[in-house]
Amino acid sequence: MANLIVFMFFFCSLLLVVVVSGNAYPFFSKIQMPPGVTGPESAAFDAAGGGPYVSVTDGRVLKWDSTLKVFVEFAYTAPNRLLKYDPVTKQVTVLLRGLAGAGGPAVSFDRSFVLVSEYVGKRIQKFWLTGVKANTAEILINLPGNPNKIKRSETEGEYWVALNVISQQPILFTAPQGLRINGLGMLLETLPLVTGYFNASIAVVQEHNLALYIGSRDTDFVGVLKKVP
Ligand SMILES: *[C@@H]1O[C@H](CO)[C@@H](O)[C@H](O)[C@H]1NC(C)=O
């Protein structure tokens, strides 16, 4: 009995340490990809909340069936294309082709601009779609690493950027981070992805129902970060 109490105390304090020392998203879990499948590079949800839909390195788009708890084949795609899924017609349409290296893009809530990341250029550009600056671009923010995809946050006017901070010294090391920014280029939050992504590159940070879904071509799972309830 005494042993049990000691164990329970130990377990609770461990839990407490994990929760307290963690960041705003202390609960990490994984949605395991099917055997042999790696590289969930995107995590999108449809308008009905279905998903995530993930594009994987072999070119397929898989959809997570939350009832059956399995990934089902949903569509085929090619690299460097942006796809749109219509949950009503169940049609996938190609919006953009030939996206060579450029990540993002994320269209603003009011559709007045689109954000595009430049992986090599370590920055994010803002292309105006409407207004007096329409069809012009400006540098929104310079970053301390290589940005991959940009996704709209659930908070209007905010975005999550998948960032990889690569250092060469003393040895090659990749430290992935989720960055929360706004449409004015202000850095609002830096979330180091320590658990599950040691020396791994991430492709996307997608917020959904207050949780963050992390996609990476270096892993065989979709990482899920949940906030303290
Ligand atoms: C990180 O990965 C690279 C290869 O992708 C490897 O060369 C390097 O040694 C790794 N760094 C650490 C600290 O494990």
Coordinates of C-alpha atoms and ligand atoms in Angstrom, one line a residue:
M1 CA 0.0 0.0 0.0
A2 CA 2.8 2.4 1.0
N3 CA 4.6 1.5 -2.2
L4 CA 1.5 2.3 -4.1
I5 CA 1.1 5.7 -2.5
V6 CA 4.8 6.5 -3.1
F7 CA 4.4 5.4 -6.7
M8 CA 1.2 7.5 -7.1
F9 CA 3.0 10.5 -5.7
F10 CA 5.9 9.9 -8.0
F11 CA 3.7 9.5 -11.0
C12 CA 1.7 12.7 -10.1
S13 CA 4.7 14.8 -9.6
L14 CA 6.1 13.5 -12.9
L15 CA 2.9 14.5 -14.6
L16 CA 3.0 17.9 -12.9
V17 CA 6.6 18.4 -14.0
V18 CA 5.7 17.5 -17.6
V19 CA 2.7 19.9 -17.5
V20 CA 4.4 22.8 -15.7
S21 CA 7.7 22.7 -17.6
G22 CA 5.9 22.4 -20.9
N23 CA 4.8 25.2 -23.1
A24 CA 1.3 26.2 -24.0
Y25 CA 0.8 22.8 -25.8
P26 CA 2.0 20.2 -23.3
F27 CA 0.1 17.2 -24.7
F28 CA 1.7 15.5 -27.6
S29 CA 0.2 12.5 -29.4
K30 CA 0.6 10.9 -32.7
I31 CA -1.7 9.8 -35.5
Q32 CA 0.3 6.9 -36.9
M33 CA 0.6 6.7 -40.7
P34 CA 0.0 3.2 -42.3
P35 CA 3.0 0.9 -42.5
G36 CA 5.6 1.9 -45.1
V37 CA 4.1 5.4 -45.5
T38 CA 6.2 8.4 -44.4
G39 CA 6.2 12.1 -44.8
P40 CA 2.8 13.6 -44.0
E41 CA 3.5 17.0 -45.5
S42 CA 0.2 18.7 -45.0
A43 CA -2.7 18.4 -42.6
A44 CA -5.9 20.0 -43.9
F45 CA -9.5 19.8 -42.7
D46 CA -12.6 20.1 -44.8
A47 CA -15.5 22.5 -44.1
A48 CA -17.3 19.8 -42.2
G49 CA -14.4 19.2 -39.9
G50 CA -13.4 16.0 -41.5
G51 CA -9.8 15.0 -41.7
P52 CA -7.0 15.7 -41.4
Y53 CA -6.2 15.1 -45.0
V54 CA -2.5 14.5 -45.5
S55 CA -0.4 14.4 -48.6
V56 CA 2.4 11.9 -48.3
T57 CA 5.7 11.5 -50.1
D58 CA 4.4 8.8 -52.6
G59 CA 2.0 11.4 -54.0
R60 CA -1.2 10.1 -52.4
V61 CA -3.6 12.2 -50.3
L62 CA -4.9 10.2 -47.3
K63 CA -7.9 11.1 -45.2
W64 CA -8.1 10.2 -41.5
D65 CA -11.3 8.5 -40.6
S66 CA -11.8 9.4 -37.0
T67 CA -14.6 6.8 -36.5
L68 CA -12.6 3.8 -37.9
K69 CA -9.3 5.3 -36.7
V70 CA -7.6 4.5 -40.0
F71 CA -6.2 6.5 -42.9
V72 CA -8.2 5.9 -46.1
E73 CA -6.9 6.7 -49.6
F74 CA -8.6 9.9 -50.7
A75 CA -6.9 11.3 -53.8
Y76 CA -3.7 11.3 -55.8
T77 CA -1.6 14.4 -56.3
A78 CA 1.7 15.5 -57.7
P79 CA 4.4 17.4 -55.8
N80 CA 4.3 21.2 -56.0
R81 CA 0.6 21.5 -56.6
L82 CA -2.0 23.1 -54.4
L83 CA -5.2 21.2 -54.2
K84 CA -8.6 22.2 -53.1
Y85 CA -11.2 19.7 -51.8
D86 CA -14.9 20.4 -52.1
P87 CA -16.7 18.4 -49.4
V88 CA -20.1 18.9 -51.2
T89 CA -19.1 17.7 -54.7
K90 CA -16.2 15.6 -53.3
Q91 CA -14.0 17.1 -56.1
V92 CA -10.4 17.9 -55.8
T93 CA -9.2 20.8 -58.0
V94 CA -5.8 22.1 -58.7
L95 CA -5.5 25.7 -57.8
L96 CA -1.8 26.2 -58.4
R97 CA 0.9 24.4 -60.3
G98 CA 4.6 24.7 -60.5
L99 CA 5.2 25.7 -56.9
A100 CA 9.0 25.2 -56.9
G101 CA 10.2 25.4 -53.4
A102 CA 7.8 28.2 -52.4
G103 CA 5.8 27.2 -49.4
G104 CA 2.5 28.5 -48.1
P105 CA 0.4 30.0 -49.5
A106 CA -2.1 31.3 -47.0
V107 CA -4.9 33.6 -48.2
S108 CA -6.0 36.1 -45.5
F109 CA -9.5 35.9 -43.9
D110 CA -10.7 38.8 -46.0
R111 CA -9.0 37.6 -49.1
S112 CA -7.1 40.8 -49.5
F113 CA -3.7 39.2 -49.6
V114 CA -1.8 35.9 -49.8
L115 CA 1.3 35.0 -47.8
V116 CA 4.0 32.9 -49.5
S117 CA 7.1 31.6 -47.7
E118 CA 10.5 31.4 -49.3
Y119 CA 12.4 28.4 -47.8
V120 CA 15.8 29.4 -49.1
G121 CA 15.2 33.2 -48.7
K122 CA 14.3 32.7 -45.0
R123 CA 11.4 35.1 -45.3
I124 CA 7.7 35.5 -45.9
Q125 CA 6.3 37.7 -48.7
K126 CA 2.9 39.3 -48.7
F127 CA 1.2 39.6 -52.1
W128 CA -1.8 42.0 -52.2
L129 CA -4.8 40.7 -54.1
T130 CA -7.1 43.7 -53.7
G131 CA -6.9 47.4 -52.8
V132 CA -4.4 50.1 -53.9
K133 CA -1.4 47.7 -53.5
A134 CA -3.1 44.9 -55.5
N135 CA -0.6 42.7 -57.5
T136 CA 2.4 44.0 -55.5
A137 CA 4.5 42.2 -53.0
E138 CA 6.3 43.2 -49.8
I139 CA 8.5 41.4 -47.4
L140 CA 6.3 40.6 -44.4
I141 CA 8.9 39.2 -42.1
N142 CA 12.5 37.9 -42.2
L143 CA 13.0 34.7 -40.2
P144 CA 15.8 33.0 -38.2
G145 CA 15.4 29.8 -40.2
N146 CA 13.8 28.2 -43.3
P147 CA 10.0 28.4 -43.5
N148 CA 7.8 25.8 -45.0
K149 CA 4.0 26.0 -45.2
I150 CA 2.0 28.9 -43.7
K151 CA -1.5 28.1 -42.4
R152 CA -4.3 30.4 -41.1
S153 CA -4.7 30.1 -37.3
E154 CA -8.2 29.7 -35.8
T155 CA -7.7 33.3 -34.5
E156 CA -8.7 35.7 -37.3
G157 CA -5.7 37.6 -38.7
E158 CA -3.1 35.1 -37.4
Y159 CA -1.0 32.3 -39.0
W160 CA 1.1 29.4 -38.1
V161 CA 4.4 29.0 -39.9
A162 CA 6.4 25.7 -40.0
L163 CA 10.0 26.9 -39.4
N164 CA 13.3 24.8 -39.5
V165 CA 16.2 26.4 -37.8
I166 CA 19.3 24.7 -39.2
S167 CA 22.7 25.1 -37.5
Q168 CA 26.0 23.7 -38.9
Q169 CA 28.1 24.0 -35.7
P170 CA 29.3 21.9 -33.9
I171 CA 27.4 19.4 -36.1
L172 CA 24.4 19.7 -38.5
F173 CA 21.2 20.0 -36.5
T174 CA 17.7 21.0 -37.3
A175 CA 15.5 22.5 -34.7
P176 CA 11.9 22.8 -35.8
Q177 CA 9.6 25.5 -34.5
G178 CA 6.0 26.6 -34.9
L179 CA 5.8 30.4 -35.3
R180 CA 2.5 32.3 -34.8
I181 CA 2.5 35.6 -36.7
N182 CA -0.1 38.1 -37.8
G183 CA -0.8 39.7 -41.2
L184 CA 1.2 42.8 -40.1
G185 CA 4.4 40.6 -39.8
M186 CA 4.5 40.6 -36.0
L187 CA 5.9 37.5 -34.3
L188 CA 3.4 36.5 -31.6
E189 CA 4.7 33.1 -30.4
T190 CA 7.6 30.8 -30.9
L191 CA 6.9 27.2 -30.1
P192 CA 10.0 24.9 -30.1
L193 CA 9.0 21.4 -31.2
V194 CA 11.1 19.4 -28.9
T195 CA 9.1 16.2 -28.5
G196 CA 8.9 13.9 -31.5
Y197 CA 11.0 16.1 -33.8
F198 CA 14.6 15.8 -32.7
N199 CA 16.7 16.9 -35.7
A200 CA 13.7 16.6 -38.0
S201 CA 12.3 19.1 -40.5
I202 CA 8.7 20.0 -40.3
A203 CA 6.4 20.9 -43.2
V204 CA 3.3 22.3 -41.7
V205 CA 1.6 23.4 -38.4
Q206 CA -2.1 23.3 -38.7
E207 CA -4.4 24.6 -36.0
H208 CA -7.7 22.8 -35.6
N209 CA -10.1 22.8 -32.6
L210 CA -7.4 24.5 -30.5
A211 CA -4.9 21.7 -31.2
L212 CA -1.9 21.9 -33.5
Y213 CA -1.3 19.2 -36.1
I214 CA 2.3 18.9 -37.2
G215 CA 3.3 17.4 -40.6
S216 CA 6.9 16.3 -41.4
R217 CA 8.4 14.3 -44.3
D218 CA 10.9 12.9 -41.7
T219 CA 8.3 11.1 -39.6
D220 CA 5.8 8.4 -40.0
F221 CA 3.1 10.1 -37.9
V222 CA 1.1 13.3 -37.7
G223 CA 2.1 15.0 -34.4
V224 CA -0.8 16.4 -32.3
L225 CA -0.2 19.2 -29.7
K226 CA -3.0 19.8 -27.3
K227 CA -3.4 22.8 -25.0
V228 CA -4.1 22.5 -21.3
P229 CA -7.9 22.1 -21.2
Ligands
LIG1 C1 21.1 15.6 -37.9 O1 20.8 14.9 -39.1 C2 21.9 15.0 -40.1 C3 21.5 14.3 -41.3 O2 20.2 14.7 -41.8 C4 23.1 14.4 -39.5 O3 24.2 14.5 -40.4 C5 23.5 15.0 -38.2 O4 24.6 14.4 -37.6 C6 22.3 15.0 -37.2 N1 22.6 15.7 -36.0 C7 22.4 15.2 -34.8 C8 22.8 16.1 -33.6 O5 22.0 14.1 -34.6

